[in-house]
Coordinates of N, CA, C and O in Angstrom, one line a residue:
N21 N 4.1 -24.9 87.1 CA 3.9 -25.2 85.7 C 5.3 -25.1 85.0 O 6.1 -24.1 85.1
S22 N 5.6 -26.2 84.3 CA 7.0 -26.3 83.6 C 7.1 -25.3 82.5 O 8.2 -24.8 82.2
F23 N 6.0 -25.0 81.7 CA 6.1 -24.1 80.6 C 6.4 -22.7 81.0 O 7.2 -22.0 80.4
A24 N 5.7 -22.3 82.1 CA 5.9 -20.9 82.6 C 7.3 -20.8 83.1 O 8.0 -19.8 82.9
R25 N 7.8 -21.8 83.8 CA 9.2 -21.8 84.3 C 10.2 -21.7 83.2 O 11.2 -21.0 83.2
T26 N 10.0 -22.5 82.1 CA 10.9 -22.5 80.9 C 10.9 -21.2 80.3 O 12.0 -20.7 79.9
T27 N 9.8 -20.5 80.1 CA 9.8 -19.2 79.4 C 10.4 -18.2 80.2 O 11.0 -17.3 79.7
L28 N 10.3 -18.3 81.5 CA 10.9 -17.3 82.4 C 12.4 -17.5 82.5 O 13.2 -16.6 82.6
E29 N 12.8 -18.8 82.5 CA 14.2 -19.1 82.6 C 15.0 -18.9 81.3 O 16.1 -18.5 81.3
Y30 N 14.3 -19.1 80.1 CA 14.9 -19.0 78.8 C 14.2 -18.0 77.9 O 13.6 -18.3 76.9
P31 N 14.2 -16.7 78.2 CA 13.5 -15.7 77.4 C 14.1 -15.6 76.0 O 13.4 -15.2 75.1
H32 N 15.4 -15.9 75.9 CA 16.0 -15.8 74.5 C 15.4 -16.9 73.6 O 15.4 -16.7 72.4
L33 N 14.8 -18.0 74.1 CA 14.1 -19.0 73.2 C 12.9 -18.4 72.6 O 12.5 -18.6 71.5
I34 N 12.2 -17.6 73.4 CA 11.0 -16.9 72.9 C 11.3 -15.9 71.8 O 10.7 -15.9 70.7
L35 N 12.4 -15.1 72.0 CA 12.8 -14.2 71.0 C 13.3 -14.9 69.7 O 13.0 -14.5 68.6
L36 N 14.0 -16.0 69.9 CA 14.5 -16.8 68.8 C 13.3 -17.3 68.0 O 13.2 -17.3 66.7
F37 N 12.3 -17.9 68.6 CA 11.1 -18.4 68.0 C 10.3 -17.3 67.2 O 10.0 -17.5 66.1
F38 N 10.2 -16.1 67.9 CA 9.5 -15.0 67.2 C 10.3 -14.5 66.0 O 9.8 -14.2 64.9
F39 N 11.6 -14.4 66.2 CA 12.5 -14.0 65.1 C 12.4 -14.9 63.9 O 12.4 -14.5 62.7
M40 N 12.4 -16.2 64.1 CA 12.4 -17.2 63.0 C 11.1 -17.1 62.2 O 11.1 -17.1 61.0
H41 N 9.9 -16.8 62.9 CA 8.7 -16.7 62.2 C 8.6 -15.3 61.4 O 8.1 -15.3 60.3
S42 N 9.1 -14.3 62.0 CA 9.1 -13.0 61.4 C 10.1 -13.0 60.2 O 9.9 -12.3 59.2
A43 N 11.2 -13.7 60.4 CA 12.2 -13.7 59.3 C 11.7 -14.4 58.1 O 11.9 -14.0 57.0
R44 N 10.9 -15.5 58.3 CA 10.3 -16.2 57.2 C 9.3 -15.3 56.5 O 9.2 -15.3 55.3
L45 N 8.5 -14.6 57.3 CA 7.5 -13.6 56.7 C 8.2 -12.5 56.0 O 7.8 -12.2 54.9
F46 N 9.3 -12.0 56.5 CA 10.1 -11.0 55.8 C 10.6 -11.5 54.5 O 10.6 -10.8 53.5
L47 N 11.1 -12.8 54.5 CA 11.7 -13.3 53.2 C 10.6 -13.5 52.2 O 10.8 -13.2 51.0
I48 N 9.4 -13.9 52.6 CA 8.3 -14.0 51.6 C 7.9 -12.7 51.0 O 7.7 -12.5 49.8
I49 N 7.8 -11.7 51.9 CA 7.4 -10.3 51.4 C 8.5 -9.8 50.5 O 8.2 -9.2 49.5
A50 N 9.8 -10.0 50.9 CA 10.9 -9.5 50.0 C 10.9 -10.2 48.7 O 11.1 -9.6 47.6
A51 N 10.6 -11.5 48.6 CA 10.5 -12.3 47.4 C 9.4 -11.7 46.5 O 9.6 -11.6 45.3
I52 N 8.2 -11.5 47.1 CA 7.1 -10.9 46.3 C 7.5 -9.6 45.7 O 7.2 -9.3 44.6
F53 N 8.1 -8.7 46.6 CA 8.5 -7.4 46.1 C 9.5 -7.5 45.0 O 9.3 -6.7 44.0
L54 N 10.5 -8.3 45.1 CA 11.5 -8.4 44.0 C 10.9 -8.9 42.7 O 11.2 -8.5 41.6
A55 N 10.0 -9.9 42.8 CA 9.3 -10.4 41.6 C 8.5 -9.4 41.0 O 8.5 -9.2 39.7
T56 N 7.8 -8.5 41.7 CA 7.0 -7.5 41.2 C 7.8 -6.4 40.5 O 7.5 -6.0 39.4
V57 N 8.9 -6.0 41.1 CA 9.8 -5.0 40.5 C 10.5 -5.6 39.3 O 10.5 -4.9 38.2
S58 N 10.9 -6.8 39.2 CA 11.5 -7.4 38.0 C 10.5 -7.5 36.9 O 10.8 -7.3 35.7
Y59 N 9.2 -7.8 37.2 CA 8.2 -7.9 36.2 C 7.9 -6.5 35.7 O 7.7 -6.4 34.5
A60 N 7.8 -5.5 36.5 CA 7.5 -4.2 36.1 C 8.6 -3.6 35.2 O 8.4 -2.8 34.3
Q61 N 9.9 -4.1 35.4 CA 11.0 -3.6 34.5 C 11.2 -4.5 33.3 O 12.2 -4.3 32.7
E62 N 10.3 -5.4 33.0 CA 10.5 -6.2 31.8 C 10.6 -5.4 30.6 O 9.8 -4.5 30.4
S63 N 11.6 -5.6 29.8 CA 11.8 -4.8 28.6 C 10.7 -5.0 27.6 O 10.3 -6.1 27.3
K64 N 10.3 -3.9 27.0 CA 9.2 -3.9 26.0 C 9.8 -3.2 24.7 O 10.7 -2.4 24.7
V65 N 9.2 -3.5 23.6 CA 9.5 -2.9 22.3 C 8.2 -2.6 21.6 O 7.2 -3.3 21.8
T66 N 8.2 -1.5 20.8 CA 7.0 -1.0 20.1 C 7.3 -1.2 18.6 O 8.3 -0.8 18.1
L67 N 6.4 -2.0 18.0 CA 6.4 -2.2 16.5 C 5.5 -1.2 15.9 O 4.3 -1.2 16.3
Q68 N 5.9 -0.4 15.0 CA 5.1 0.6 14.3 C 5.1 0.5 12.8 O 6.1 0.3 12.3
G69 N 3.9 0.7 12.2 CA 3.8 0.6 10.8 C 2.5 1.3 10.3 O 1.7 1.8 11.1
G70 N 2.3 1.2 9.0 CA 1.1 1.8 8.4 C 0.3 0.8 7.6 O 0.8 -0.3 7.2
I71 N -0.9 1.2 7.3 CA -1.9 0.3 6.6 C -2.4 1.2 5.5 O -2.8 2.4 5.7
Q72 N -2.5 0.7 4.2 CA -3.1 1.4 3.1 C -3.8 0.5 2.2 O -3.6 -0.7 2.1
D73 N -4.7 1.1 1.4 CA -5.4 0.4 0.3 C -4.3 0.3 -0.8 O -3.6 1.2 -1.2
G74 N -4.2 -1.0 -1.3 CA -3.1 -1.2 -2.3 C -3.3 -0.5 -3.6 O -2.3 -0.3 -4.3
F75 N -4.5 -0.1 -4.0 CA -4.8 0.5 -5.3 C -4.8 2.0 -5.1 O -4.1 2.8 -5.8
L76 N -5.5 2.5 -4.1 CA -5.7 4.0 -3.9 C -4.6 4.6 -3.1 O -4.5 5.8 -3.1
K77 N -3.8 3.8 -2.4 CA -2.7 4.3 -1.6 C -3.2 5.3 -0.5 O -2.5 6.3 -0.2
R78 N -4.4 5.0 0.0 CA -4.9 5.7 1.1 C -5.1 4.9 2.3 O -5.2 3.7 2.2
G79 N -5.2 5.5 3.5 CA -5.4 4.8 4.7 C -6.8 4.1 4.8 O -7.7 4.5 4.0
L80 N -7.0 3.2 5.6 CA -8.3 2.5 5.7 C -8.8 2.6 7.2 O -8.1 2.6 8.1
F81 N -10.2 2.6 7.3 CA -10.8 2.6 8.6 C -11.1 1.2 9.0 O -11.3 0.3 8.2
D82 N -11.3 1.0 10.3 CA -11.8 -0.3 10.9 C -10.9 -1.5 10.6 O -11.4 -2.6 10.2
C83 N -9.6 -1.4 10.7 CA -8.7 -2.5 10.5 C -8.4 -3.2 11.8 O -8.3 -2.6 12.9
R84 N -8.2 -4.5 11.8 CA -7.8 -5.3 12.9 C -6.4 -5.8 12.7 O -6.1 -6.3 11.7
V85 N -5.6 -5.6 13.7 CA -4.1 -6.0 13.7 C -3.9 -7.0 14.7 O -4.4 -7.0 15.8
A86 N -3.1 -8.1 14.4 CA -2.7 -9.1 15.3 C -1.2 -9.4 15.1 O -0.7 -9.3 14.0
L87 N -0.5 -9.9 16.2 CA 0.9 -10.2 16.1 C 1.0 -11.7 16.4 O 0.4 -12.2 17.3
F88 N 1.8 -12.4 15.5 CA 1.9 -13.9 15.6 C 3.4 -14.2 15.7 O 4.3 -13.5 15.1
S89 N 3.7 -15.2 16.5 CA 5.1 -15.7 16.5 C 5.4 -16.5 15.2 O 4.4 -16.7 14.4
S90 N 6.6 -16.9 15.0 CA 6.9 -17.6 13.7 C 6.2 -18.9 13.6 O 6.0 -19.4 12.4
D91 N 5.7 -19.5 14.7 CA 5.0 -20.8 14.5 C 3.5 -20.5 14.6 O 2.7 -21.4 15.0
S92 N 3.0 -19.3 14.2 CA 1.6 -18.9 14.0 C 0.8 -19.0 15.3 O -0.4 -19.2 15.3
I93 N 1.4 -18.7 16.4 CA 0.7 -18.6 17.7 C 0.6 -17.1 18.0 O 1.5 -16.3 18.0
E94 N -0.7 -16.6 18.3 CA -0.9 -15.2 18.5 C -0.2 -14.8 19.8 O -0.3 -15.4 20.8
V95 N 0.5 -13.7 19.7 CA 1.2 -13.1 20.8 C 0.4 -12.1 21.5 O -0.1 -11.2 20.8
K96 N 0.2 -12.2 22.8 CA -0.6 -11.2 23.5 C 0.2 -9.9 23.6 O 1.3 -9.9 24.2
S97 N -0.4 -8.9 23.1 CA 0.3 -7.6 23.0 C -0.7 -6.5 23.1 O -1.9 -6.7 22.9
D98 N -0.2 -5.3 23.4 CA -1.1 -4.1 23.5 C -1.0 -3.5 22.1 O 0.0 -2.9 21.7
I99 N -2.2 -3.6 21.3 CA -2.2 -3.1 20.0 C -3.2 -2.0 19.8 O -4.3 -2.0 20.3
K100 N -2.7 -0.9 19.2 CA -3.5 0.3 19.0 C -3.5 0.6 17.5 O -2.4 0.6 16.9
V101 N -4.6 1.0 16.9 CA -4.7 1.4 15.5 C -5.3 2.8 15.5 O -6.3 3.1 16.1
Y102 N -4.6 3.7 14.8 CA -5.0 5.1 14.7 C -5.3 5.5 13.3 O -4.6 5.1 12.4
E103 N -6.5 6.1 13.1 CA -6.9 6.7 11.8 C -6.8 8.2 11.9 O -7.5 8.8 12.7
I104 N -5.8 8.8 11.2 CA -5.6 10.2 11.3 C -6.0 10.9 9.9 O -5.6 10.5 8.9
G105 N -6.9 11.8 10.0 CA -7.4 12.5 8.8 C -8.8 13.0 9.0 O -9.5 12.6 9.9
E106 N -9.2 13.8 8.1 CA -10.6 14.4 8.1 C -11.7 13.5 7.5 O -12.8 13.5 8.0
D107 N -11.3 12.8 6.5 CA -12.3 12.0 5.8 C -11.6 10.9 5.1 O -10.4 10.7 5.2
S108 N -12.4 10.0 4.4 CA -11.8 8.8 3.8 C -10.9 9.1 2.6 O -10.0 8.3 2.3
M109 N -11.0 10.3 2.1 CA -10.0 10.7 1.0 C -8.7 11.1 1.5 O -7.7 11.1 0.8
H110 N -8.6 11.6 2.8 CA -7.4 12.1 3.3 C -7.1 11.5 4.7 O -7.2 12.2 5.7
V111 N -6.9 10.2 4.7 CA -6.7 9.5 6.0 C -5.4 8.7 5.9 O -5.0 8.2 4.9
S112 N -4.7 8.6 7.1 CA -3.5 7.8 7.2 C -3.9 6.8 8.4 O -4.4 7.2 9.4
T113 N -3.5 5.6 8.2 CA -3.8 4.6 9.2 C -2.4 4.0 9.7 O -1.6 3.5 8.9
I114 N -2.2 4.1 11.0 CA -0.9 3.6 11.5 C -1.3 2.7 12.7 O -2.4 2.8 13.3
Y115 N -0.4 1.8 13.0 CA -0.6 0.9 14.2 C 0.6 0.9 15.0 O 1.7 1.2 14.6
S116 N 0.4 0.6 16.3 CA 1.5 0.5 17.3 C 1.2 -0.8 18.1 O 0.2 -0.9 18.7
I117 N 2.2 -1.6 18.2 CA 2.1 -2.9 18.9 C 3.2 -2.8 20.0 O 4.4 -2.8 19.7
N118 N 2.8 -2.8 21.3 CA 3.7 -2.8 22.4 C 3.8 -4.3 22.9 O 2.8 -4.8 23.4
T119 N 4.9 -4.9 22.8 CA 5.1 -6.3 23.1 C 6.4 -6.5 23.8 O 7.3 -5.7 23.8
P120 N 6.5 -7.6 24.5 CA 7.8 -7.9 25.2 C 9.0 -8.0 24.2 O 8.8 -8.4 23.1
N121 N 10.1 -7.5 24.7 CA 11.3 -7.5 23.8 C 12.0 -8.8 23.8 O 13.0 -9.0 24.4
V122 N 11.4 -9.8 23.1 CA 11.9 -11.2 23.0 C 12.3 -11.4 21.6 O 11.5 -11.2 20.7
S123 N 13.6 -11.7 21.4 CA 14.1 -11.8 20.0 C 13.4 -13.0 19.3 O 13.0 -13.9 19.9
G124 N 13.3 -12.8 18.0 CA 12.7 -13.8 17.1 C 12.0 -13.2 15.9 O 12.0 -12.0 15.7
N125 N 11.5 -14.1 15.1 CA 10.7 -13.7 13.9 C 9.2 -13.6 14.2 O 8.7 -14.6 14.8
Y126 N 8.6 -12.6 13.8 CA 7.2 -12.4 14.1 C 6.4 -12.0 12.8 O 7.0 -11.5 11.8
L127 N 5.1 -12.3 12.8 CA 4.3 -11.9 11.6 C 3.2 -11.0 12.1 O 2.6 -11.2 13.2
I128 N 2.9 -10.0 11.4 CA 1.8 -9.1 11.7 C 0.7 -9.3 10.6 O 1.0 -9.2 9.4
R129 N -0.5 -9.5 11.1 CA -1.6 -9.7 10.1 C -2.6 -8.5 10.3 O -2.9 -8.2 11.4
V130 N -3.0 -8.0 9.2 CA -4.0 -6.9 9.1 C -5.2 -7.4 8.4 O -5.1 -8.0 7.3
Q131 N -6.4 -7.2 9.0 CA -7.7 -7.7 8.4 C -8.6 -6.5 8.3 O -8.7 -5.6 9.2
K132 N -9.4 -6.5 7.2 CA -10.5 -5.5 7.0 C -11.5 -6.2 6.2 O -11.2 -6.9 5.2
Q133 N -12.8 -6.0 6.5 CA -13.9 -6.6 5.8 C -13.9 -6.1 4.3 O -13.7 -4.9 4.1
G134 N -14.0 -7.0 3.4 CA -14.0 -6.7 2.0 C -12.6 -6.7 1.4 O -12.4 -6.4 0.2
Y135 N -11.5 -6.9 2.2 CA -10.2 -6.9 1.7 C -9.5 -8.3 2.0 O -9.8 -8.9 3.0
A136 N -8.5 -8.7 1.2 CA -7.7 -9.8 1.5 C -6.8 -9.5 2.7 O -6.4 -8.3 2.8
D137 N -6.4 -10.4 3.5 CA -5.5 -10.2 4.7 C -4.2 -9.7 4.2 O -3.7 -10.2 3.1
G138 N -3.6 -8.8 4.9 CA -2.2 -8.3 4.6 C -1.3 -8.8 5.7 O -1.6 -8.9 6.9
W139 N -0.1 -9.1 5.3 CA 0.9 -9.7 6.2 C 2.2 -8.9 6.1 O 2.6 -8.5 5.0
A140 N 3.0 -8.8 7.2 CA 4.3 -8.3 7.2 C 5.1 -9.1 8.2 O 4.7 -9.5 9.2
Q141 N 6.4 -9.3 7.8 CA 7.3 -10.0 8.7 C 8.2 -9.0 9.4 O 8.7 -8.0 8.8
V142 N 8.4 -9.2 10.7 CA 9.3 -8.3 11.5 C 10.2 -9.2 12.3 O 9.8 -10.3 12.8
V143 N 11.5 -8.8 12.5 CA 12.5 -9.5 13.3 C 12.9 -8.6 14.4 O 13.3 -7.5 14.2
I144 N 12.8 -9.2 15.6 CA 13.3 -8.5 16.8 C 14.7 -9.2 17.1 O 14.7 -10.3 17.4
P145 N 15.8 -8.4 16.9 CA 17.1 -9.0 17.0 C 17.4 -9.3 18.5 O 16.9 -8.8 19.4
K146 N 18.4 -10.2 18.7 CA 18.9 -10.5 20.0 C 19.6 -9.2 20.6 O 20.1 -8.4 19.8
D147 N 19.5 -9.1 21.9 CA 20.0 -7.9 22.6 C 19.6 -6.6 22.0 O 20.3 -5.7 21.8
N148 N 18.3 -6.5 21.6 CA 17.7 -5.3 21.0 C 17.7 -4.2 22.0 O 17.2 -4.3 23.1
Q149 N 18.3 -3.1 21.6 CA 18.3 -1.9 22.5 C 17.3 -0.8 22.0 O 17.1 0.2 22.7
K150 N 16.7 -1.0 20.9 CA 15.8 0.0 20.3 C 14.4 -0.1 21.1 O 13.9 -1.2 21.3
A151 N 13.8 1.1 21.3 CA 12.5 1.1 21.9 C 11.4 0.9 20.9 O 10.3 0.4 21.2
T152 N 11.7 1.3 19.6 CA 10.8 1.2 18.5 C 11.4 0.6 17.3 O 12.5 0.9 16.9
I153 N 10.6 -0.3 16.6 CA 11.1 -0.9 15.4 C 10.1 -0.6 14.3 O 8.9 -0.8 14.5
A154 N 10.5 0.0 13.2 CA 9.6 0.3 12.1 C 9.3 -0.9 11.3 O 10.2 -1.7 11.0
V155 N 8.1 -1.0 10.9 CA 7.6 -2.1 10.1 C 7.2 -1.5 8.7 O 6.5 -0.5 8.7
P156 N 7.5 -2.2 7.6 CA 7.1 -1.7 6.3 C 5.6 -1.5 6.2 O 4.8 -2.2 6.8
M157 N 5.1 -0.6 5.3 CA 3.7 -0.4 5.0 C 3.0 -1.7 4.6 O 3.6 -2.4 3.7
I158 N 1.9 -2.0 5.1 CA 1.1 -3.1 4.7 C 0.0 -2.7 3.8 O -0.9 -1.8 4.2
S159 N -0.1 -3.2 2.5 CA -1.1 -2.8 1.6 C -2.1 -3.9 1.5 O -1.8 -5.1 1.3
L160 N -3.4 -3.5 1.6 CA -4.5 -4.5 1.4 C -5.1 -4.3 0.1 O -5.3 -3.2 -0.4
R161 N -5.5 -5.5 -0.5 CA -6.2 -5.5 -1.8 C -7.6 -5.9 -1.6 O -7.9 -6.8 -0.8
K162 N -8.5 -5.2 -2.4 CA -9.9 -5.6 -2.3 C -10.1 -7.0 -2.8 O -9.5 -7.5 -3.7
L163 N -11.1 -7.7 -2.2 CA -11.5 -9.0 -2.7 C -12.2 -8.9 -4.0 O -13.0 -8.0 -4.2
M164 N -12.1 -9.9 -4.8 CA -12.8 -9.9 -6.1 C -14.2 -10.4 -5.8 O -14.4 -11.3 -5.1
H165 N -15.2 -9.7 -6.4 CA -16.6 -10.1 -6.3 C -17.0 -10.9 -7.5 O -16.8 -10.4 -8.6
E166 N -17.6 -12.0 -7.3 CA -18.1 -12.8 -8.4 C -19.5 -12.4 -8.6 O -20.3 -12.2 -7.7
K167 N -19.9 -12.3 -9.9 CA -21.2 -12.0 -10.3 C -21.8 -13.1 -11.2 O -21.1 -13.4 -12.2
Q168 N -22.9 -13.7 -10.8 CA -23.4 -14.8 -11.6 C -24.2 -14.1 -12.8 O -25.2 -13.4 -12.6
L169 N -23.9 -14.5 -14.0 CA -24.6 -14.0 -15.2 C -25.7 -15.0 -15.5 O -25.7 -16.1 -15.2
G170 N -26.7 -14.5 -16.3 CA -27.8 -15.3 -16.7 C -27.4 -16.2 -17.9 O -26.2 -16.2 -18.3
E171 N -28.3 -17.0 -18.4 CA -28.0 -17.9 -19.5 C -27.8 -17.1 -20.8 O -28.3 -16.0 -21.0
A172 N -27.0 -17.7 -21.6 CA -26.8 -17.2 -23.0 C -27.3 -18.2 -24.0 O -27.1 -19.4 -23.9
V173 N -28.1 -17.7 -25.0 CA -28.7 -18.5 -26.0 C -27.9 -18.2 -27.3 O -27.8 -17.1 -27.7
V174 N -27.4 -19.3 -27.9 CA -26.7 -19.1 -29.2 C -27.6 -19.7 -30.3 O -28.0 -20.8 -30.2
Q175 N -27.8 -18.8 -31.3 CA -28.6 -19.3 -32.4 C -27.8 -19.1 -33.7 O -27.1 -18.2 -33.9
A176 N -27.9 -20.1 -34.6 CA -27.2 -20.1 -35.9 C -28.0 -19.2 -36.8 O -29.2 -19.1 -36.8
T177 N -27.2 -18.4 -37.6 CA -27.8 -17.5 -38.6 C -27.2 -17.7 -39.9 O -26.0 -18.2 -40.0
R178 N -27.8 -17.3 -40.9 CA -27.3 -17.5 -42.3 C -26.6 -16.1 -42.7 O -27.0 -15.1 -42.2
I179 N -25.6 -16.2 -43.5 CA -24.9 -15.1 -44.0 C -25.8 -14.4 -45.1 O -26.3 -15.1 -46.0
K180 N -26.1 -13.1 -44.9 CA -27.1 -12.4 -45.7 C -26.4 -12.0 -47.1 O -27.1 -12.1 -48.1
V181 N -25.2 -11.6 -47.0 CA -24.5 -11.1 -48.2 C -23.1 -11.6 -48.3 O -22.4 -11.7 -47.2
K182 N -22.7 -12.1 -49.5 CA -21.3 -12.5 -49.6 C -20.8 -12.1 -51.0 O -21.6 -11.9 -51.9
M183 N -19.5 -12.0 -51.1 CA -18.9 -11.6 -52.3 C -18.1 -12.7 -52.9 O -17.4 -13.4 -52.3
R184 N -18.4 -13.0 -54.2 CA -17.7 -14.0 -54.9 C -17.1 -13.3 -56.2 O -17.8 -12.9 -57.1
N185 N -15.8 -13.2 -56.2 CA -15.0 -12.5 -57.2 C -15.5 -11.1 -57.3 O -15.5 -10.3 -56.4
D186 N -16.1 -10.7 -58.4 CA -16.7 -9.4 -58.6 C -18.2 -9.3 -58.5 O -18.8 -8.4 -58.9
T187 N -18.8 -10.4 -58.0 CA -20.2 -10.5 -57.9 C -20.7 -10.5 -56.4 O -20.1 -11.1 -55.6
L188 N -21.7 -9.7 -56.1 CA -22.3 -9.6 -54.8 C -23.5 -10.6 -54.8 O -24.4 -10.4 -55.6
I189 N -23.6 -11.5 -53.9 CA -24.6 -12.5 -53.8 C -25.4 -12.3 -52.6 O -24.9 -12.3 -51.5
Y190 N -26.8 -12.2 -52.8 CA -27.7 -12.1 -51.6 C -28.4 -13.4 -51.4 O -28.8 -14.0 -52.3
D191 N -28.5 -13.8 -50.1 CA -29.2 -15.0 -49.7 C -30.6 -14.6 -49.2 O -30.7 -14.0 -48.1
A192 N -31.6 -14.8 -50.0 CA -33.0 -14.3 -49.7 C -33.5 -15.0 -48.4 O -34.3 -14.5 -47.7
A193 N -33.1 -16.3 -48.1 CA -33.6 -17.0 -47.0 C -33.1 -16.4 -45.7 O -33.6 -16.6 -44.6
A194 N -32.0 -15.6 -45.7 CA -31.4 -15.1 -44.5 C -32.2 -13.8 -44.0 O -32.0 -13.4 -42.9
F195 N -33.0 -13.3 -44.9 CA -33.8 -12.1 -44.6 C -35.1 -12.4 -44.0 O -35.9 -13.2 -44.1

């Protein structure tokens, strides 16, 4: 058999064949490992700020926070909202947005039922070295409620008493 004779005569060809396949496998595994390590070390920045009622200057419960890029596309981020306090009279609301450290202009939108949306602009500078960027307080204003009133009826009436010089004149038809 010529194959058996070739493998016996040239054992280094078998080792070379095996090494080429294992080297290819090694390179694939190394590439996956390096990609995973570089992804895990991607720089992040935390945007922190507060939310309050614009009139009462108190924190609010059940707020939703979203981060948008300057062209109004929502940025996928890890967003947490904390309500700290014992009751609605003594509460502070803060939020924390953990997002990739990519320079640019961003918008933060805060929503709460019964309130108009609140917005804040934040800039992540180029070559940002800060782990946390403070965002100004976002104040929400309550929405105006419209109330439909009933009909109003206007009736003409006569003047009952009028004064002419030093005389007081009564209109009997007005009574």
